[in-house]
Short mmCIF file of N, CA and C in Angstrom, two decimals:
data_model
loop_
_atom_site.label_atom_id
_atom_site.label_comp_id
_atom_site.label_asym_id
_atom_site.label_seq_id
_atom_site.Cartn_x
_atom_site.Cartn_y
_atom_site.Cartn_z
N UNK A 194 -4.23 -0.67 -3.76
CA UNK A 194 -3.23 -0.06 -5.30
C UNK A 194 -3.46 0.88 -5.75
N UNK A 195 -1.69 1.01 -5.83
CA UNK A 195 -1.87 2.34 -5.95
C UNK A 195 -1.10 1.89 -7.45
N UNK A 196 -0.42 3.62 -7.45
CA UNK A 196 -0.24 3.84 -9.46
C UNK A 196 0.79 4.76 -9.48
N UNK A 197 1.87 4.20 -10.56
CA UNK A 197 2.70 5.09 -10.66
C UNK A 197 3.19 5.37 -12.47
N UNK A 198 3.20 6.39 -13.14
CA UNK A 198 2.74 7.08 -14.22
C UNK A 198 4.35 7.44 -14.03
N UNK A 199 5.11 6.80 -15.48
CA UNK A 199 6.50 6.60 -15.65
C UNK A 199 7.12 7.43 -17.13
N UNK A 200 8.00 8.18 -16.90
CA UNK A 200 8.41 8.38 -19.07
C UNK A 200 9.35 7.10 -19.25
N UNK A 201 10.24 6.44 -18.13
CA UNK A 201 10.64 5.28 -18.38
C UNK A 201 10.53 3.77 -18.49
N UNK A 202 10.91 3.20 -18.44
CA UNK A 202 10.54 1.52 -18.07
C UNK A 202 11.13 0.84 -17.40
N UNK A 203 11.10 0.47 -15.93
CA UNK A 203 11.14 0.35 -14.55
C UNK A 203 11.90 -1.95 -14.98
N UNK A 204 12.60 -1.58 -13.71
CA UNK A 204 12.83 -3.16 -13.12
C UNK A 204 11.82 -3.69 -13.08
N UNK A 205 10.64 -2.97 -12.08
CA UNK A 205 9.60 -3.35 -12.17
C UNK A 205 8.64 -4.10 -12.95
N UNK A 206 8.71 -3.03 -13.77
CA UNK A 206 8.58 -3.46 -14.85
C UNK A 206 8.46 -4.41 -15.94
N UNK A 207 9.69 -4.45 -16.46
CA UNK A 207 10.27 -5.86 -17.47
C UNK A 207 9.69 -6.74 -16.85
N UNK A 208 9.78 -7.09 -14.66
CA UNK A 208 9.96 -8.54 -14.62
C UNK A 208 8.20 -9.01 -14.90
N UNK A 209 7.48 -8.53 -14.45
CA UNK A 209 5.68 -8.60 -14.77
C UNK A 209 6.18 -8.57 -16.42
N UNK A 210 6.56 -8.18 -17.41
CA UNK A 210 6.48 -8.31 -18.52
C UNK A 210 7.63 -9.29 -19.49
N UNK A 211 8.44 -10.06 -18.79
CA UNK A 211 9.67 -10.96 -18.75
C UNK A 211 8.38 -12.17 -18.72
N UNK A 212 7.54 -12.16 -17.37
CA UNK A 212 7.06 -12.89 -16.17
C UNK A 212 5.51 -13.63 -16.93
N UNK A 213 5.02 -12.49 -17.76
CA UNK A 213 3.99 -12.92 -18.38
C UNK A 213 3.82 -13.36 -19.25
N UNK A 214 4.69 -12.66 -20.74
CA UNK A 214 4.52 -12.50 -22.21
C UNK A 214 5.63 -13.11 -22.36
N UNK A 215 7.19 -13.21 -21.95
CA UNK A 215 7.85 -14.46 -21.96
C UNK A 215 8.44 -15.41 -21.55
N UNK A 216 8.11 -15.75 -20.32
CA UNK A 216 7.97 -17.65 -19.60
C UNK A 216 6.02 -17.96 -20.07
N UNK A 217 5.45 -17.09 -20.33
CA UNK A 217 4.14 -17.71 -19.57
C UNK A 217 4.09 -18.20 -21.39
N UNK A 218 3.97 -16.62 -21.93
CA UNK A 218 2.89 -16.82 -23.19
C UNK A 218 4.34 -17.52 -24.55
N UNK A 219 4.91 -17.33 -24.04
CA UNK A 219 6.37 -17.89 -25.32
C UNK A 219 6.80 -16.86 -26.22
N UNK A 220 6.55 -15.31 -26.02
CA UNK A 220 7.11 -14.38 -26.90
C UNK A 220 8.66 -14.34 -26.57
N UNK A 221 8.77 -13.62 -27.77
CA UNK A 221 10.58 -13.48 -27.78
C UNK A 221 10.91 -12.53 -28.06
N UNK A 222 10.47 -11.70 -28.64
CA UNK A 222 10.41 -9.89 -28.30
C UNK A 222 10.04 -9.00 -27.86
N UNK A 223 9.72 -9.31 -26.81
CA UNK A 223 9.09 -8.37 -25.41
C UNK A 223 9.02 -6.46 -25.41
N UNK A 224 10.50 -6.49 -25.44
CA UNK A 224 10.96 -5.70 -25.53
C UNK A 224 11.28 -5.06 -27.03
N UNK A 225 11.06 -3.45 -26.63
CA UNK A 225 11.30 -2.60 -28.55
C UNK A 225 11.72 -1.11 -28.33
N UNK A 226 12.26 -0.18 -29.34
CA UNK A 226 12.14 0.88 -29.32
C UNK A 226 10.83 1.04 -28.84
N UNK A 227 9.81 1.50 -28.93
CA UNK A 227 8.83 2.33 -28.20
C UNK A 227 9.44 2.43 -26.66
N UNK A 228 9.46 0.98 -25.67
CA UNK A 228 10.00 1.32 -24.33
C UNK A 228 10.44 2.95 -23.76
N UNK A 229 11.31 3.05 -25.02
CA UNK A 229 12.08 4.04 -24.49
C UNK A 229 10.96 6.04 -25.19
N UNK A 230 10.57 5.44 -25.29
CA UNK A 230 9.73 7.36 -25.64
C UNK A 230 8.40 6.92 -25.68
N UNK A 231 7.19 5.83 -24.47
CA UNK A 231 5.71 5.37 -24.27
C UNK A 231 6.32 6.11 -22.59
N UNK A 232 4.64 6.76 -22.25
CA UNK A 232 4.65 6.62 -21.06
C UNK A 232 4.01 4.99 -19.95
N UNK A 233 4.69 4.80 -19.47
CA UNK A 233 4.36 3.71 -18.52
C UNK A 233 4.10 4.09 -17.14
N UNK A 234 2.68 2.46 -16.96
CA UNK A 234 2.14 2.66 -16.23
C UNK A 234 2.41 1.09 -15.47
N UNK A 235 2.79 1.02 -13.57
CA UNK A 235 2.81 0.57 -13.26
C UNK A 235 1.09 0.61 -12.17
N UNK A 236 1.66 -1.02 -11.23
CA UNK A 236 0.34 -0.70 -10.65
C UNK A 236 0.75 -2.19 -9.09
N UNK A 237 0.52 -0.80 -8.31
CA UNK A 237 1.40 -1.59 -6.88
C UNK A 237 0.50 -2.15 -6.03
N UNK A 238 0.47 -3.39 -5.20
CA UNK A 238 -0.33 -3.66 -4.22
C UNK A 238 0.12 -3.31 -3.01
N UNK A 239 0.88 -1.90 -2.29
CA UNK A 239 1.42 -1.88 -1.14
C UNK A 239 2.56 -2.06 -2.18
N UNK A 240 3.93 -1.92 -1.28
CA UNK A 240 5.21 -2.13 -2.78
C UNK A 240 5.17 -3.31 -3.76
N UNK A 241 4.26 -4.39 -3.90
CA UNK A 241 4.63 -5.27 -4.65
C UNK A 241 3.82 -4.52 -6.11
N UNK A 242 4.62 -4.70 -7.57
CA UNK A 242 4.08 -4.20 -9.18
C UNK A 242 3.57 -6.21 -8.23
N UNK A 243 2.02 -5.71 -9.11
CA UNK A 243 1.53 -6.56 -10.08
C UNK A 243 0.98 -6.46 -11.32
N UNK A 244 1.02 -5.55 -12.03
CA UNK A 244 0.49 -4.97 -12.95
C UNK A 244 1.93 -4.07 -14.25
N UNK A 245 1.34 -3.83 -15.41
CA UNK A 245 1.81 -3.04 -16.10
C UNK A 245 0.28 -2.27 -17.10
N UNK A 246 1.62 -1.65 -17.41
CA UNK A 246 1.16 -0.92 -19.30
C UNK A 246 1.02 -0.21 -19.10
N UNK A 247 1.73 -0.26 -21.16
CA UNK A 247 1.78 1.83 -21.85
C UNK A 247 0.99 2.14 -22.82
N UNK A 248 1.42 3.13 -23.10
CA UNK A 248 0.32 4.22 -23.75
C UNK A 248 1.53 4.89 -24.63
N UNK A 249 1.62 5.31 -25.78
CA UNK A 249 2.05 6.16 -26.49
C UNK A 249 1.39 7.07 -27.95
N UNK A 250 2.20 7.24 -29.18
CA UNK A 250 2.41 8.05 -30.08
C UNK A 250 1.93 7.91 -31.17
N UNK A 251 0.57 7.06 -32.02
CA UNK A 251 1.34 6.52 -32.81
C UNK A 251 1.86 8.14 -34.31
N UNK A 252 2.44 8.03 -34.91
CA UNK A 252 2.73 9.27 -35.52
C UNK A 252 2.62 8.21 -36.79
N UNK A 253 2.57 7.37 -37.41
CA UNK A 253 2.10 6.74 -38.45
C UNK A 253 0.75 6.05 -38.61
N UNK A 254 -0.04 5.17 -37.98
CA UNK A 254 -1.34 4.64 -38.38
C UNK A 254 -0.91 3.02 -38.92
N UNK A 255 0.53 3.84 -38.87
CA UNK A 255 0.82 2.07 -39.52
C UNK A 255 2.42 1.43 -38.71
N UNK A 256 1.43 1.13 -37.13
CA UNK A 256 2.92 0.20 -36.79
C UNK A 256 1.89 0.65 -34.65
N UNK A 257 0.66 0.04 -34.88
CA UNK A 257 0.95 -0.71 -33.54
C UNK A 257 2.23 -2.37 -33.30
N UNK A 258 2.94 -2.22 -32.38
CA UNK A 258 4.18 -3.02 -31.94
C UNK A 258 3.23 -4.66 -32.12
N UNK A 259 3.54 -4.93 -32.97
CA UNK A 259 3.19 -5.54 -33.54
C UNK A 259 1.94 -6.06 -34.76
N UNK A 260 1.52 -5.09 -35.64
CA UNK A 260 0.61 -5.16 -36.15
C UNK A 260 1.47 -4.13 -37.67
N UNK A 261 1.19 -3.95 -38.83
CA UNK A 261 1.53 -4.46 -39.91
C UNK A 261 0.74 -3.09 -40.32
N UNK A 262 0.00 -3.21 -40.05
CA UNK A 262 -1.58 -1.97 -40.38
C UNK A 262 -2.33 -1.59 -41.11
N UNK A 263 -2.19 -2.84 -42.45
CA UNK A 263 -1.69 -2.76 -43.50
C UNK A 263 -3.67 -3.97 -43.73
N UNK A 264 -4.39 -2.93 -44.46
CA UNK A 264 -5.74 -4.06 -44.47
C UNK A 264 -6.95 -2.97 -44.25
N UNK A 265 -6.30 -1.91 -42.64
CA UNK A 265 -7.44 -1.84 -41.41
C UNK A 265 -7.52 0.16 -41.75
N UNK A 266 -8.68 0.66 -41.92
CA UNK A 266 -8.52 2.45 -42.59
C UNK A 266 -8.40 3.04 -41.44
N UNK A 267 -8.43 4.07 -41.98
CA UNK A 267 -6.76 5.26 -40.81
C UNK A 267 -7.84 6.08 -40.08
N UNK A 268 -6.95 6.34 -38.96
CA UNK A 268 -7.57 5.91 -37.79
C UNK A 268 -7.72 8.66 -37.48
N UNK A 269 -8.87 8.25 -36.56
CA UNK A 269 -8.36 9.76 -36.64
C UNK A 269 -7.12 10.70 -35.67
N UNK A 270 -6.56 10.75 -36.48
CA UNK A 270 -5.35 11.76 -35.05
C UNK A 270 -5.76 12.69 -34.44
N UNK A 271 -4.93 12.75 -33.39
CA UNK A 271 -3.76 11.84 -32.94
C UNK A 271 -4.90 10.77 -32.18
N UNK A 272 -3.48 9.73 -32.39
CA UNK A 272 -3.44 8.53 -32.41
C UNK A 272 -2.66 8.49 -31.03
N UNK A 273 -3.96 7.23 -30.32
CA UNK A 273 -3.10 7.12 -29.30
C UNK A 273 -2.49 5.38 -29.52
N UNK A 274 -1.88 4.31 -28.73
CA UNK A 274 -1.83 2.99 -29.02
C UNK A 274 -1.00 2.14 -27.06
N UNK A 275 -2.46 1.74 -26.68
CA UNK A 275 -1.95 1.06 -25.43
C UNK A 275 -1.13 -0.38 -25.64
N UNK A 276 -0.77 -0.28 -25.12
CA UNK A 276 0.07 -1.96 -25.32
C UNK A 276 0.73 -2.28 -23.60
N UNK A 277 1.31 -3.37 -24.01
CA UNK A 277 1.55 -4.25 -23.00
C UNK A 277 0.52 -4.66 -21.35
N UNK A 278 -0.31 -4.69 -21.70
CA UNK A 278 -1.42 -5.05 -20.40
C UNK A 278 -0.83 -6.16 -20.13
N UNK A 279 -0.49 -6.30 -19.29
CA UNK A 279 -0.05 -7.19 -17.74
C UNK A 279 -0.24 -7.46 -17.20
N UNK A 280 -0.70 -8.91 -16.32
CA UNK A 280 -0.28 -8.62 -14.59
C UNK A 280 -0.31 -9.76 -14.25
N UNK A 281 -0.17 -9.73 -13.20
CA UNK A 281 0.85 -11.48 -12.66
C UNK A 281 -0.43 -12.03 -12.31
N UNK A 282 -0.37 -13.59 -12.04
CA UNK A 282 -0.59 -14.48 -12.05
C UNK A 282 -2.04 -14.51 -10.50
N UNK A 283 -1.63 -14.01 -9.74
CA UNK A 283 -1.82 -14.48 -8.00
C UNK A 283 -3.09 -12.97 -8.75
N UNK A 284 -2.99 -11.78 -9.53
CA UNK A 284 -3.86 -10.95 -10.04
C UNK A 284 -4.64 -11.05 -10.71
N UNK A 285 -5.30 -11.44 -11.18
CA UNK A 285 -5.58 -11.42 -12.23
C UNK A 285 -7.35 -11.87 -11.89
N UNK A 286 -8.21 -11.63 -12.70
CA UNK A 286 -9.50 -12.12 -12.13
C UNK A 286 -10.54 -11.12 -11.36
N UNK A 287 -9.05 -9.42 -10.74
CA UNK A 287 -9.80 -8.79 -10.19
C UNK A 287 -10.44 -7.80 -10.27
N UNK A 288 -10.61 -7.42 -11.76
CA UNK A 288 -11.00 -5.91 -12.74
C UNK A 288 -9.45 -5.32 -12.82
N UNK A 289 -8.28 -5.61 -12.38
CA UNK A 289 -6.59 -4.74 -12.38
C UNK A 289 -6.84 -4.59 -13.90
N UNK A 290 -7.02 -5.50 -15.49
CA UNK A 290 -6.86 -5.44 -15.95
C UNK A 290 -7.21 -4.04 -16.58
N UNK A 291 -9.17 -4.21 -16.65
CA UNK A 291 -10.41 -2.85 -17.04
C UNK A 291 -9.27 -1.62 -16.07
N UNK A 292 -8.82 -1.66 -15.19
CA UNK A 292 -8.48 -0.55 -14.28
C UNK A 292 -7.82 0.19 -15.13
N UNK A 293 -6.51 -0.96 -15.77
CA UNK A 293 -4.70 -0.62 -15.85
C UNK A 293 -5.61 0.25 -17.65
N UNK A 294 -6.95 -0.10 -18.54
CA UNK A 294 -6.74 -0.48 -19.87
C UNK A 294 -7.57 1.37 -19.69
N UNK A 295 -7.85 2.02 -18.31
CA UNK A 295 -8.85 2.55 -18.10
C UNK A 295 -8.22 3.97 -17.81
N UNK A 296 -7.26 3.89 -17.21
CA UNK A 296 -5.75 4.39 -16.79
C UNK A 296 -5.87 4.70 -17.87
N UNK A 297 -4.61 4.19 -18.41
CA UNK A 297 -4.10 4.18 -19.79
C UNK A 297 -5.22 5.32 -20.35
N UNK A 298 -7.01 5.07 -20.84
CA UNK A 298 -7.08 5.59 -22.13
C UNK A 298 -7.01 7.18 -21.48
N UNK A 299 -7.59 7.19 -19.48
CA UNK A 299 -7.44 8.49 -19.07
C UNK A 299 -6.10 9.10 -19.68
N UNK A 300 -4.95 9.12 -19.54
CA UNK A 300 -4.18 9.42 -19.30
C UNK A 300 -3.47 10.19 -21.90
N UNK A 301 -4.18 9.58 -22.82
CA UNK A 301 -4.48 9.80 -23.81
C UNK A 301 -5.06 10.34 -23.81
N UNK A 302 -6.36 10.85 -23.34
CA UNK A 302 -7.63 11.92 -23.53
C UNK A 302 -6.57 12.85 -23.02
N UNK A 303 -5.69 12.84 -21.63
CA UNK A 303 -4.96 14.14 -21.63
C UNK A 303 -3.85 14.77 -21.91
N UNK A 304 -3.42 13.75 -22.84
CA UNK A 304 -2.84 14.07 -24.81
C UNK A 304 -3.62 14.12 -25.86
N UNK A 305 -3.94 14.30 -25.76
CA UNK A 305 -4.98 14.86 -26.80
C UNK A 305 -5.43 13.95 -27.12
N UNK A 306 -5.49 13.04 -27.22
CA UNK A 306 -5.85 11.23 -28.51
C UNK A 306 -7.24 12.09 -28.87
N UNK A 307 -7.70 11.82 -29.93
CA UNK A 307 -8.57 11.48 -30.18
C UNK A 307 -9.17 9.90 -30.72
N UNK A 308 -8.54 9.06 -31.10
CA UNK A 308 -8.61 6.97 -31.38
C UNK A 308 -7.71 6.38 -30.43
N UNK A 309 -7.73 5.63 -30.01
CA UNK A 309 -6.91 5.57 -28.62
C UNK A 309 -6.83 3.70 -29.74
N UNK A 310 -6.33 2.48 -29.85
CA UNK A 310 -5.82 1.81 -30.17
C UNK A 310 -4.97 0.85 -29.68
N UNK A 311 -4.70 -0.91 -30.28
CA UNK A 311 -3.98 -1.95 -29.71
C UNK A 311 -4.46 -2.76 -30.69
N UNK A 312 -2.83 -3.37 -30.24
CA UNK A 312 -3.30 -5.08 -31.21
C UNK A 312 -3.66 -6.06 -29.80
N UNK A 313 -4.24 -6.34 -29.67
CA UNK A 313 -5.48 -6.68 -28.81
C UNK A 313 -5.44 -9.22 -29.62
N UNK A 314 -4.45 -9.40 -28.64
CA UNK A 314 -4.61 -11.11 -28.77
C UNK A 314 -6.50 -11.56 -29.10
N UNK A 315 -6.09 -12.39 -30.38
CA UNK A 315 -7.61 -12.40 -30.29
C UNK A 315 -8.46 -13.40 -29.25
N UNK A 316 -7.71 -13.66 -28.19
CA UNK A 316 -8.04 -14.39 -26.54
C UNK A 316 -8.39 -13.57 -26.19
N UNK A 317 -8.25 -12.49 -25.88
CA UNK A 317 -8.17 -11.29 -25.21
C UNK A 317 -9.27 -10.34 -25.82
N UNK A 318 -9.75 -11.02 -26.55
CA UNK A 318 -11.24 -9.37 -27.82
C UNK A 318 -12.01 -9.10 -26.84
N UNK A 319 -12.70 -9.79 -26.38
CA UNK A 319 -14.00 -10.18 -25.90
C UNK A 319 -13.39 -8.86 -24.54
N UNK A 320 -12.13 -9.43 -23.38
CA UNK A 320 -12.27 -7.73 -22.41
C UNK A 320 -12.38 -6.45 -22.94
N UNK A 321 -11.20 -6.78 -24.32
CA UNK A 321 -10.98 -5.52 -24.55
C UNK A 321 -12.57 -4.61 -25.86
N UNK A 322 -13.29 -5.33 -25.85
CA UNK A 322 -14.98 -5.10 -26.69
C UNK A 322 -15.72 -4.61 -25.59
N UNK A 323 -15.45 -5.18 -24.12
CA UNK A 323 -16.35 -4.69 -22.36
C UNK A 323 -15.38 -4.00 -22.52
N UNK A 324 -14.39 -3.02 -22.61
CA UNK A 324 -13.27 -1.98 -22.02
C UNK A 324 -13.59 -0.54 -23.09
N UNK A 325 -15.10 -0.55 -24.14
CA UNK A 325 -14.83 0.42 -25.34
C UNK A 325 -14.33 0.14 -26.55
N UNK A 326 -13.39 -1.04 -27.06
CA UNK A 326 -13.09 -0.78 -27.80
C UNK A 326 -13.31 -1.79 -29.11
N UNK A 327 -13.58 -1.36 -30.36
CA UNK A 327 -13.61 -2.15 -31.87
C UNK A 327 -12.67 -2.94 -32.82
N UNK A 328 -12.76 -3.81 -33.21
CA UNK A 328 -12.21 -4.95 -34.33
C UNK A 328 -12.33 -3.99 -35.54
N UNK A 329 -11.10 -3.85 -35.69
CA UNK A 329 -10.54 -3.56 -37.10
C UNK A 329 -9.36 -3.76 -38.05
N UNK A 330 -10.63 -5.11 -38.76
CA UNK A 330 -9.13 -4.60 -39.81
C UNK A 330 -9.15 -6.90 -39.46
N UNK A 331 -8.11 -7.46 -41.23
CA UNK A 331 -8.14 -9.24 -40.34
C UNK A 331 -7.28 -9.31 -38.95
N UNK A 332 -7.48 -10.12 -39.02
CA UNK A 332 -6.50 -10.69 -37.68
C UNK A 332 -5.07 -11.09 -38.80
N UNK A 333 -3.25 -10.75 -37.71
CA UNK A 333 -2.69 -11.32 -38.06
C UNK A 333 -1.88 -12.30 -37.35
N UNK A 334 -0.78 -12.20 -37.68
CA UNK A 334 0.47 -12.87 -36.70
C UNK A 334 0.70 -11.89 -35.58
N UNK A 335 1.39 -11.84 -34.64
CA UNK A 335 2.19 -11.15 -33.79
C UNK A 335 3.31 -12.70 -33.27
N UNK A 336 4.20 -13.06 -33.10
CA UNK A 336 5.19 -14.33 -33.41
C UNK A 336 3.89 -15.73 -33.44
N UNK A 337 3.73 -16.25 -32.36
CA UNK A 337 3.11 -17.68 -32.62
C UNK A 337 1.42 -17.26 -32.20
N UNK A 338 0.67 -15.80 -31.81
CA UNK A 338 -0.08 -15.89 -31.85
C UNK A 338 -1.31 -15.38 -32.17
N UNK A 339 -2.01 -15.28 -32.61
CA UNK A 339 -3.54 -14.09 -33.93
C UNK A 339 -3.63 -12.99 -33.47
N UNK A 340 -3.28 -11.97 -33.58
CA UNK A 340 -4.00 -10.54 -32.71
C UNK A 340 -4.83 -9.60 -33.49
N UNK A 341 -6.34 -8.48 -33.08
CA UNK A 341 -6.49 -7.74 -34.34
C UNK A 341 -6.05 -6.50 -33.99
N UNK A 342 -6.24 -5.47 -35.17
CA UNK A 342 -5.96 -4.00 -34.59
C UNK A 342 -7.80 -3.59 -33.84
N UNK A 343 -7.51 -3.14 -32.36
CA UNK A 343 -8.56 -3.26 -32.25
C UNK A 343 -8.73 -1.16 -31.70
N UNK A 344 -10.08 -0.52 -31.55
CA UNK A 344 -9.94 1.53 -31.95
C UNK A 344 -11.14 1.48 -30.89
N UNK A 345 -10.84 2.33 -30.35
CA UNK A 345 -11.27 3.37 -29.52
C UNK A 345 -11.47 5.38 -30.02
N UNK A 346 -13.06 6.15 -30.71
CA UNK A 346 -13.35 7.21 -30.84
C UNK A 346 -13.02 7.27 -28.84
N UNK A 347 -12.39 8.97 -28.89
CA UNK A 347 -12.47 8.89 -26.81
C UNK A 347 -13.25 10.73 -27.88
#
């Protein structure tokens, strides 16, 4: 596996996210303004794009893509958010999701993060807990899926 860290969204990532979040899961609003300033991570098996994620600084702690932020205690700045973690189907269950989280966490630390947060689908909460994140606040809906804000102090 090899990794690419980019300052912009490219077609390989768009394809993965479209397949996973729009086609498989039925999200309608996958791409947003955060893609314009986030740091993007892509995972390749040879030249085949197989996974992705992004990280960005949260400037006011009131927004993680899909999170209203209401009812959640403030995190210590600077806060970075991880999001849009996706793997193509045939590469799931191989610990690659954990590797993406680890790489994005290391990038956030290099950028000076004190806290890393994410908006987790509730069904993936256990995965993120294994990666060191803790649920904060109440669940909320992002499109048709229940989510929870999760944080990790670094």
